[in-house]
CSV table of C-alpha atoms in Angstrom, one decimal:
chain,number,residue,atom,x,y,z
R,156,MET,CA,91.4,87.9,-86.2
R,157,TYR,CA,93.1,86.1,-89.0
R,158,SER,CA,96.2,84.0,-88.1
R,159,TYR,CA,97.6,84.2,-91.7
R,160,GLN,CA,97.8,88.0,-92.0
R,161,THR,CA,101.5,88.5,-92.7
R,162,PRO,CA,102.4,85.7,-95.1
R,163,SER,CA,99.2,86.1,-97.1
R,164,LEU,CA,100.5,88.7,-99.5
R,165,ALA,CA,103.1,86.8,-101.4
R,166,VAL,CA,101.9,83.4,-100.5
R,167,CYS,CA,98.3,83.9,-101.7
R,168,LEU,CA,99.4,85.2,-105.0
R,169,SER,CA,102.0,82.6,-105.7
R,170,LEU,CA,99.6,79.9,-104.4
R,171,SER,CA,97.0,81.1,-106.8
R,172,ARG,CA,99.5,80.9,-109.7
R,173,VAL,CA,100.5,77.3,-108.7
R,174,LEU,CA,96.9,76.2,-108.3
R,175,SER,CA,95.9,77.6,-111.6
R,176,VAL,CA,98.7,75.8,-113.5
R,177,GLY,CA,98.2,72.2,-114.4
R,178,ASN,CA,94.6,72.1,-113.0
R,179,GLU,CA,91.4,73.1,-114.7
R,180,LEU,CA,90.9,76.8,-114.0
R,181,PRO,CA,88.3,77.4,-111.2
R,182,SER,CA,85.3,79.3,-112.4
R,183,ASP,CA,84.5,82.7,-111.0
R,184,ILE,CA,81.6,81.3,-109.0
R,185,GLU,CA,83.7,78.6,-107.4
R,186,LEU,CA,86.3,81.3,-106.5
R,187,MET,CA,83.6,83.5,-104.9
R,188,ALA,CA,82.4,80.5,-102.9
R,189,ARG,CA,85.9,79.8,-101.7
R,190,LEU,CA,86.4,83.5,-100.9
R,191,GLY,CA,83.1,83.4,-98.9
R,192,ARG,CA,84.7,80.7,-96.8
R,193,GLY,CA,87.7,82.9,-96.1
R,194,ASP,CA,90.1,81.5,-98.7
R,195,LEU,CA,92.2,84.6,-99.7
R,196,ALA,CA,94.0,82.7,-102.4
R,197,ALA,CA,90.7,82.8,-104.3
R,198,LEU,CA,90.7,86.6,-104.0
R,199,GLY,CA,94.3,86.6,-105.4
R,200,ILE,CA,93.2,84.6,-108.5
R,201,LEU,CA,90.1,86.8,-109.1
R,202,ALA,CA,92.2,89.9,-108.7
R,203,GLU,CA,94.8,88.6,-111.1
R,204,ARG,CA,92.2,87.5,-113.5
R,205,TYR,CA,90.3,90.8,-113.6
R,206,GLN,CA,92.6,93.6,-112.4
R,207,ASN,CA,93.4,94.8,-115.9
R,208,ARG,CA,89.8,94.9,-117.0
R,209,VAL,CA,88.7,96.6,-113.8
R,210,MET,CA,91.5,99.2,-114.0
R,211,SER,CA,90.8,99.8,-117.7
R,212,LEU,CA,87.1,100.4,-117.1
R,213,ALA,CA,87.7,102.6,-114.1
R,214,TYR,CA,90.3,104.6,-116.0
R,215,ARG,CA,88.1,105.1,-119.0
R,216,LEU,CA,85.2,106.2,-116.8
R,217,LEU,CA,87.3,108.5,-114.7
R,218,GLY,CA,90.2,109.6,-116.9
R,219,ASP,CA,92.7,109.4,-114.0
R,220,TRP,CA,94.9,106.5,-113.1
R,221,HIS,CA,95.2,107.3,-109.4
R,222,ARG,CA,91.4,107.4,-109.0
R,223,ALA,CA,91.2,104.2,-111.2
R,224,GLU,CA,93.6,102.5,-108.8
R,225,ASP,CA,91.5,103.5,-105.8
R,226,VAL,CA,88.4,102.3,-107.4
R,227,SER,CA,90.0,99.0,-108.4
R,228,GLN,CA,91.3,98.3,-104.8
R,229,GLU,CA,87.9,99.3,-103.4
R,230,THR,CA,86.2,97.0,-105.9
R,231,PHE,CA,88.2,93.9,-104.8
R,232,LEU,CA,87.6,94.9,-101.2
R,233,ARG,CA,83.9,95.0,-101.8
R,234,LEU,CA,84.2,91.6,-103.6
R,235,ARG,CA,85.7,90.1,-100.5
R,236,GLN,CA,83.1,91.7,-98.2
R,237,ALA,CA,80.2,90.5,-100.4
R,238,ALA,CA,81.6,87.0,-101.1
R,239,GLY,CA,79.7,85.5,-98.2
R,240,GLN,CA,76.3,86.6,-99.5
R,241,TYR,CA,77.2,86.3,-103.2
R,242,GLU,CA,74.5,84.5,-105.2
R,243,PRO,CA,75.3,84.0,-108.9
R,244,LYS,CA,72.1,85.5,-110.3
R,245,ALA,CA,73.8,87.5,-113.0
R,246,LYS,CA,77.1,86.9,-114.9
R,247,PHE,CA,80.0,87.4,-112.6
R,248,THR,CA,81.6,90.0,-114.8
R,249,THR,CA,78.4,92.0,-115.0
R,250,TRP,CA,78.2,92.1,-111.3
R,251,LEU,CA,81.8,93.1,-111.0
R,252,TYR,CA,81.4,95.8,-113.6
R,253,ARG,CA,78.4,97.1,-111.7
R,254,ILE,CA,80.6,97.6,-108.6
R,255,VAL,CA,83.3,99.4,-110.7
R,256,HIS,CA,80.7,101.5,-112.5
R,257,ASN,CA,79.0,102.6,-109.2
R,258,LEU,CA,82.3,103.3,-107.4
R,259,SER,CA,83.5,105.3,-110.4
R,260,LEU,CA,80.3,107.3,-110.4
R,261,ASP,CA,80.9,108.1,-106.7
R,262,GLN,CA,84.4,109.2,-107.5
R,263,ARG,CA,83.2,111.5,-110.3
R,264,ARG,CA,80.6,113.0,-107.9
R,265,LYS,CA,83.3,113.7,-105.4
R,266,ALA,CA,85.5,115.2,-108.0
R,267,ALA,CA,82.5,117.3,-109.2
R,268,ASN,CA,82.4,118.9,-105.8
R,269,ASP,CA,86.0,119.8,-106.0
R,270,PRO,CA,86.6,122.0,-109.1
R,271,VAL,CA,90.4,121.6,-109.0
R,272,SER,CA,90.2,117.9,-108.9
R,273,LEU,CA,87.7,117.8,-111.7
R,274,GLU,CA,89.9,120.0,-113.8
R,275,ALA,CA,92.9,117.7,-113.2
R,276,LEU,CA,90.7,114.7,-114.0
R,277,GLU,CA,89.5,116.1,-117.3
R,278,ALA,CA,93.0,117.1,-118.3
R,279,ASP,CA,94.6,113.7,-117.8
R,280,THR,CA,95.0,112.0,-121.1
R,281,GLU,CA,96.4,108.5,-121.5
R,282,GLU,CA,100.1,108.8,-122.4
R,283,MET,CA,100.9,106.9,-125.5
R,284,PRO,CA,104.2,105.1,-125.7
R,285,GLN,CA,106.9,107.4,-127.2
R,286,GLU,CA,107.5,105.0,-130.1
R,287,SER,CA,103.9,105.6,-131.3
R,288,PRO,CA,103.8,107.6,-134.5
R,289,ALA,CA,102.7,111.2,-133.9
R,290,GLU,CA,99.6,110.7,-136.0
R,291,LYS,CA,98.5,107.7,-134.0
R,292,ARG,CA,99.0,109.6,-130.7
R,293,GLU,CA,97.0,112.5,-132.1
R,294,LEU,CA,94.2,110.2,-133.1
R,295,ALA,CA,94.2,108.5,-129.7
R,296,GLU,CA,93.9,111.9,-128.0
R,297,ALA,CA,91.2,113.0,-130.4
R,298,VAL,CA,89.2,109.8,-129.6
R,299,GLN,CA,89.6,110.3,-125.8
R,300,ASN,CA,88.5,113.9,-126.1
R,301,ALA,CA,85.5,113.0,-128.3
R,302,ILE,CA,84.4,110.4,-125.7
R,303,ARG,CA,84.9,112.8,-122.8
R,304,ALA,CA,82.9,115.4,-124.6
R,305,LEU,CA,79.8,113.1,-124.8
R,306,PRO,CA,77.0,113.6,-122.4
R,307,GLU,CA,77.6,111.5,-119.2
R,308,ARG,CA,75.1,108.7,-120.0
R,309,GLN,CA,76.2,108.3,-123.6
R,310,ARG,CA,79.8,108.3,-122.5
R,311,ARG,CA,79.2,105.5,-120.0
R,312,VAL,CA,77.2,103.2,-122.4
R,313,VAL,CA,79.7,103.7,-125.3
R,314,ILE,CA,82.6,102.7,-122.9
R,315,LEU,CA,80.8,99.6,-121.7
R,316,HIS,CA,79.8,98.7,-125.3
R,317,ARG,CA,82.8,99.5,-127.4
R,318,TYR,CA,85.6,98.7,-124.9
R,319,GLU,CA,84.2,96.2,-122.5
R,320,GLY,CA,82.1,94.3,-125.1
R,321,LEU,CA,78.9,94.2,-123.0
R,322,SER,CA,75.6,93.5,-124.6
R,323,HIS,CA,72.7,95.9,-124.2
R,324,GLU,CA,71.1,93.7,-121.5
R,325,GLU,CA,74.4,93.6,-119.6
R,326,ILE,CA,74.8,97.4,-119.9
R,327,GLY,CA,71.3,97.7,-118.5
R,328,GLU,CA,72.2,95.5,-115.5
R,329,VAL,CA,75.4,97.5,-114.9
R,330,THR,CA,73.8,101.0,-115.1
R,331,GLY,CA,70.3,100.2,-114.0
R,332,TRP,CA,68.8,101.5,-117.2
R,333,SER,CA,66.2,99.7,-119.4
R,334,LYS,CA,67.4,98.0,-122.6
R,335,SER,CA,65.5,100.4,-124.8
R,336,ALA,CA,67.2,103.4,-123.0
R,337,VAL,CA,70.6,101.8,-123.5
R,338,GLU,CA,69.9,101.3,-127.2
R,339,SER,CA,68.7,104.8,-127.7
R,340,LEU,CA,71.8,106.1,-125.9
R,341,LEU,CA,74.1,104.0,-128.0
R,342,VAL,CA,72.7,105.2,-131.2
R,343,ARG,CA,73.0,108.8,-130.2
R,344,ALA,CA,76.5,108.2,-128.8
R,345,TYR,CA,77.9,106.6,-132.0
R,346,GLU,CA,76.2,109.3,-134.1
R,347,ASN,CA,77.8,112.1,-132.0
R,348,LEU,CA,81.2,110.3,-132.1
R,349,ARG,CA,80.9,110.0,-135.9
R,350,LYS,CA,80.4,113.8,-136.1
R,351,LYS,CA,83.1,114.7,-133.7
R,352,LEU,CA,85.7,112.4,-135.4
R,353,ALA,CA,84.7,113.3,-138.9
R,354,PHE,CA,88.0,115.0,-139.5
R,355,TYR,CA,89.8,111.7,-138.8
R,356,GLN,CA,87.6,109.4,-140.8
R,357,ASP,CA,90.3,108.9,-143.4
R,358,PHE,CA,92.6,107.4,-140.8
R,359,SER,CA,90.5,104.3,-140.5
R,360,GLN,CA,90.5,103.5,-144.2
C,279,MET,CA,61.8,97.8,-148.4
C,280,GLU,CA,62.3,98.5,-144.7
C,281,HIS,CA,65.7,99.8,-143.8
C,282,ALA,CA,67.9,98.3,-141.2
C,283,ARG,CA,67.7,99.9,-137.8
C,284,GLU,CA,70.7,101.9,-136.6
C,285,ILE,CA,71.2,99.7,-133.5
C,286,GLU,CA,71.2,96.6,-135.8
C,287,LEU,CA,73.9,98.1,-137.9
C,288,ILE,CA,75.9,99.0,-134.7
C,289,GLU,CA,75.6,95.4,-133.5
C,290,LEU,CA,76.5,94.0,-136.9
C,291,THR,CA,79.7,96.2,-136.8
C,292,ALA,CA,80.4,95.0,-133.3
C,293,GLY,CA,80.0,91.4,-134.4
C,294,ARG,CA,77.4,90.6,-131.8
C,295,LEU,CA,74.4,89.6,-133.8
C,296,ASP,CA,73.4,86.0,-133.9
C,297,ALA,CA,74.0,84.1,-137.1
C,298,GLU,CA,70.5,84.3,-138.3
C,299,GLN,CA,70.1,88.1,-137.7
C,300,GLU,CA,73.5,88.8,-139.2
C,301,LYS,CA,72.7,86.9,-142.4
C,302,ALA,CA,69.4,88.8,-142.8
C,303,ILE,CA,71.1,92.2,-142.4
C,304,LEU,CA,73.9,91.3,-144.8
C,305,VAL,CA,71.4,90.2,-147.4
C,306,HIS,CA,69.6,93.5,-146.9
C,307,LEU,CA,72.8,95.5,-147.2
C,308,GLU,CA,73.6,93.9,-150.6
C,309,GLY,CA,70.5,95.4,-152.0
C,310,CYS,CA,70.3,98.7,-150.1
C,311,PRO,CA,73.1,101.3,-150.8
C,312,ALA,CA,71.7,103.7,-148.2
C,313,CYS,CA,72.0,101.2,-145.4
C,314,ARG,CA,75.4,100.1,-146.7
C,315,THR,CA,76.7,103.7,-146.5
C,316,ARG,CA,75.3,104.0,-143.0
C,317,GLN,CA,77.0,100.8,-142.0
C,318,GLN,CA,80.3,101.9,-143.5
C,319,ASP,CA,80.1,105.2,-141.5
C,320,ILE,CA,79.5,103.2,-138.3
C,321,GLN,CA,82.4,100.8,-139.2
C,322,ARG,CA,84.8,103.8,-139.6
C,323,THR,CA,83.8,105.3,-136.3
C,324,TRP,CA,84.1,101.9,-134.6
C,325,ASP,CA,87.6,101.5,-136.0
C,326,LEU,CA,88.7,105.0,-135.0
C,327,LEU,CA,87.6,104.3,-131.4
C,328,GLY,CA,90.0,101.4,-131.4
C,329,ALA,CA,92.8,103.9,-131.3
C,330,TRP,CA,92.2,104.6,-127.6
C,331,GLN,CA,94.2,101.8,-126.0
C,332,VAL,CA,94.9,101.9,-122.3
C,333,GLN,CA,97.7,100.2,-120.5
C,334,PRO,CA,96.7,99.3,-117.0
C,335,ALA,CA,99.7,97.0,-116.4
C,336,GLY,CA,102.1,99.8,-115.4
C,337,HIS,CA,99.7,101.3,-112.8
C,338,GLY,CA,100.0,99.6,-109.5
C,339,ASP,CA,99.6,95.9,-108.6
C,340,VAL,CA,95.9,96.0,-107.6
C,341,ALA,CA,95.9,92.2,-107.1
C,342,ARG,CA,98.6,92.4,-104.4
C,343,LEU,CA,96.9,95.3,-102.7
C,344,ALA,CA,93.5,93.6,-102.9
C,345,VAL,CA,94.9,90.6,-101.1
C,346,SER,CA,96.8,92.7,-98.5
C,347,SER,CA,93.7,94.8,-97.7
C,348,GLY,CA,91.6,91.6,-97.7
C,349,SER,CA,93.9,90.0,-95.2
C,350,LYS,CA,93.3,92.6,-92.5
C,351,GLU,CA,90.2,93.4,-90.6
C,352,GLU,CA,88.8,96.7,-91.5
C,353,HIS,CA,90.9,99.3,-89.8
C,354,PRO,CA,89.0,101.4,-87.2
C,355,VAL,CA,90.4,104.7,-88.6
C,356,ARG,CA,89.2,103.7,-92.0
C,357,SER,CA,85.6,103.1,-90.8
C,358,ILE,CA,85.6,106.5,-89.1
C,359,ILE,CA,86.8,108.0,-92.4
C,360,ARG,CA,83.9,106.3,-94.1
C,361,PHE,CA,81.5,107.9,-91.7
C,362,PRO,CA,82.8,111.5,-91.6
C,363,ARG,CA,80.0,112.7,-89.3
C,364,ILE,CA,80.9,110.2,-86.7
C,365,GLY,CA,84.5,111.1,-87.1
C,366,ARG,CA,83.6,114.8,-86.6
C,367,ALA,CA,81.5,114.0,-83.5
C,368,VAL,CA,84.4,112.1,-82.0
C,369,ARG,CA,86.8,115.0,-82.6
C,370,VAL,CA,84.4,117.5,-81.1
C,371,ALA,CA,83.9,115.2,-78.0
C,372,ALA,CA,87.7,114.8,-77.6
C,373,ALA,CA,88.1,118.6,-77.8
C,374,ILE,CA,85.5,119.2,-75.1
C,375,LEU,CA,87.1,116.5,-72.9
C,376,VAL,CA,90.5,118.1,-73.3
C,377,ALA,CA,89.1,121.6,-72.5
C,378,VAL,CA,87.3,120.3,-69.4
C,379,LEU,CA,90.4,118.5,-68.1
C,380,ALA,CA,92.5,121.6,-68.8
C,381,GLY,CA,90.0,123.8,-66.9
C,382,TYR,CA,89.9,121.4,-64.0
C,383,GLU,CA,93.7,121.2,-63.7
C,384,GLY,CA,94.0,125.0,-64.1
C,385,GLY,CA,91.3,125.6,-61.5
C,386,ARG,CA,93.1,123.4,-58.9
C,387,TRP,CA,96.2,125.5,-59.1
C,388,SER,CA,94.5,128.8,-59.2
C,389,ILE,CA,92.7,128.4,-55.8
C,390,ARG,CA,95.0,129.2,-52.8
C,391,PRO,CA,94.5,126.7,-50.0
C,392,VAL,CA,93.1,128.1,-46.8
C,393,PRO,CA,95.7,127.7,-43.9
C,394,THR,CA,94.5,125.5,-41.1
C,395,GLY,CA,95.0,126.5,-37.4
C,396,ALA,CA,98.3,124.9,-37.0
C,397,GLU,CA,99.7,126.6,-40.1
C,398,MET,CA,98.5,130.0,-39.0
C,399,GLU,CA,100.8,132.7,-37.6
C,400,PRO,CA,99.2,133.9,-34.4
C,401,PRO,CA,98.5,137.6,-34.2
C,402,ALA,CA,100.4,139.5,-31.4
C,403,TYR,CA,97.3,140.2,-29.3
C,404,VAL,CA,96.6,136.4,-28.9
C,405,SER,CA,99.9,135.8,-27.0
C,406,VAL,CA,99.4,139.1,-25.0
C,407,LEU,CA,96.1,137.6,-23.8
C,408,GLY,CA,97.9,134.4,-22.9
C,409,PHE,CA,96.0,132.2,-25.4
C,410,GLU,CA,97.4,129.4,-27.6
C,411,ILE,CA,95.9,128.7,-31.1
C,412,GLY,CA,94.6,125.3,-31.7
C,413,ASP,CA,92.5,124.0,-34.6
C,414,SER,CA,89.3,124.6,-32.7
C,415,PHE,CA,90.2,128.2,-31.8
C,416,SER,CA,91.7,129.2,-35.2
C,417,SER,CA,88.4,129.9,-36.9
C,418,LEU,CA,87.6,132.6,-34.2
C,419,VAL,CA,90.9,134.5,-34.6
C,420,LEU,CA,90.8,137.7,-36.6
C,421,GLN,CA,93.8,137.7,-39.0
C,422,ASP,CA,95.6,140.9,-39.9
C,423,GLY,CA,95.9,140.9,-43.6
C,424,PRO,CA,99.1,142.2,-45.2
C,425,SER,CA,97.3,145.3,-46.6
C,426,SER,CA,95.8,146.3,-43.2
C,427,SER,CA,99.2,145.9,-41.4
C,428,GLN,CA,100.9,148.1,-44.1
C,429,GLU,CA,98.2,150.8,-43.5
C,430,SER,CA,98.8,150.8,-39.8
């Protein structure tokens, strides 16, 4: 259907870089409007702009890079499919995070039905660079394990709050929970983490 | 004196209170050792959580893949995968079709064609009687089967 299928890969990405240098950066809403009109260079800019944040969130929610990649690709695919009907009611990033959150949830449900896959998912810890001191690596692992050990809803809110910097209202929009529910979950999550990481409290001083 | 709420202390630690709220809480903390201790606990936990850094850069070029998948119409196989029940129904239908075709072809070769009059070997008694076998006559001729001739 599209006549620009083959050259789009490299061309769109390089074009997006060229367009974003020297000019004022287009806003997310402008890019979505352009994407809605079939401009794939806009998708390239959005993907470059948000791919690290999308991947990080998916990884933190799933604990597995392969699944995080799948979720990230699917997220941008959904972005393209929804661009025609996109209405900027909420902040773009909140909307984007909602897609990542829901897709990650689907992935976890699928993994839950497959015990082997869930086991692998739980066992995958982020590899720290080898030059990291052993203590730092141990601490990073302890933090990951403490977050993974939280109840599901607490885990999700603390990831969105601590690592993605979302406000309570935004977390509510992403998860579909009320603001008061989010606040209650956050209080319990940080309290649980404080207890779980009590052994390491001296590290932060 | 009313103590600060836990969620307010968390937001103070996260640096997400507006200027007015932040000032009010800080004033309260100066005069309330209990809340100060709670805030310090939250601060330590917050700092510890910062140890979990992820590095998405080395894990696949999602931007490139996103554009490449966006440049193609959705692949039909992909849409079947998305609807596993439809995919299963298509597979079952294909298996039935193959079975029917195989049965049909097998059946064609298993049925021996009935010889027509011209192809028939006339029995000896026909020529003794001075008849000739044509298509119209062949259906009336009694054939000696191989088993009956062996018996005789």
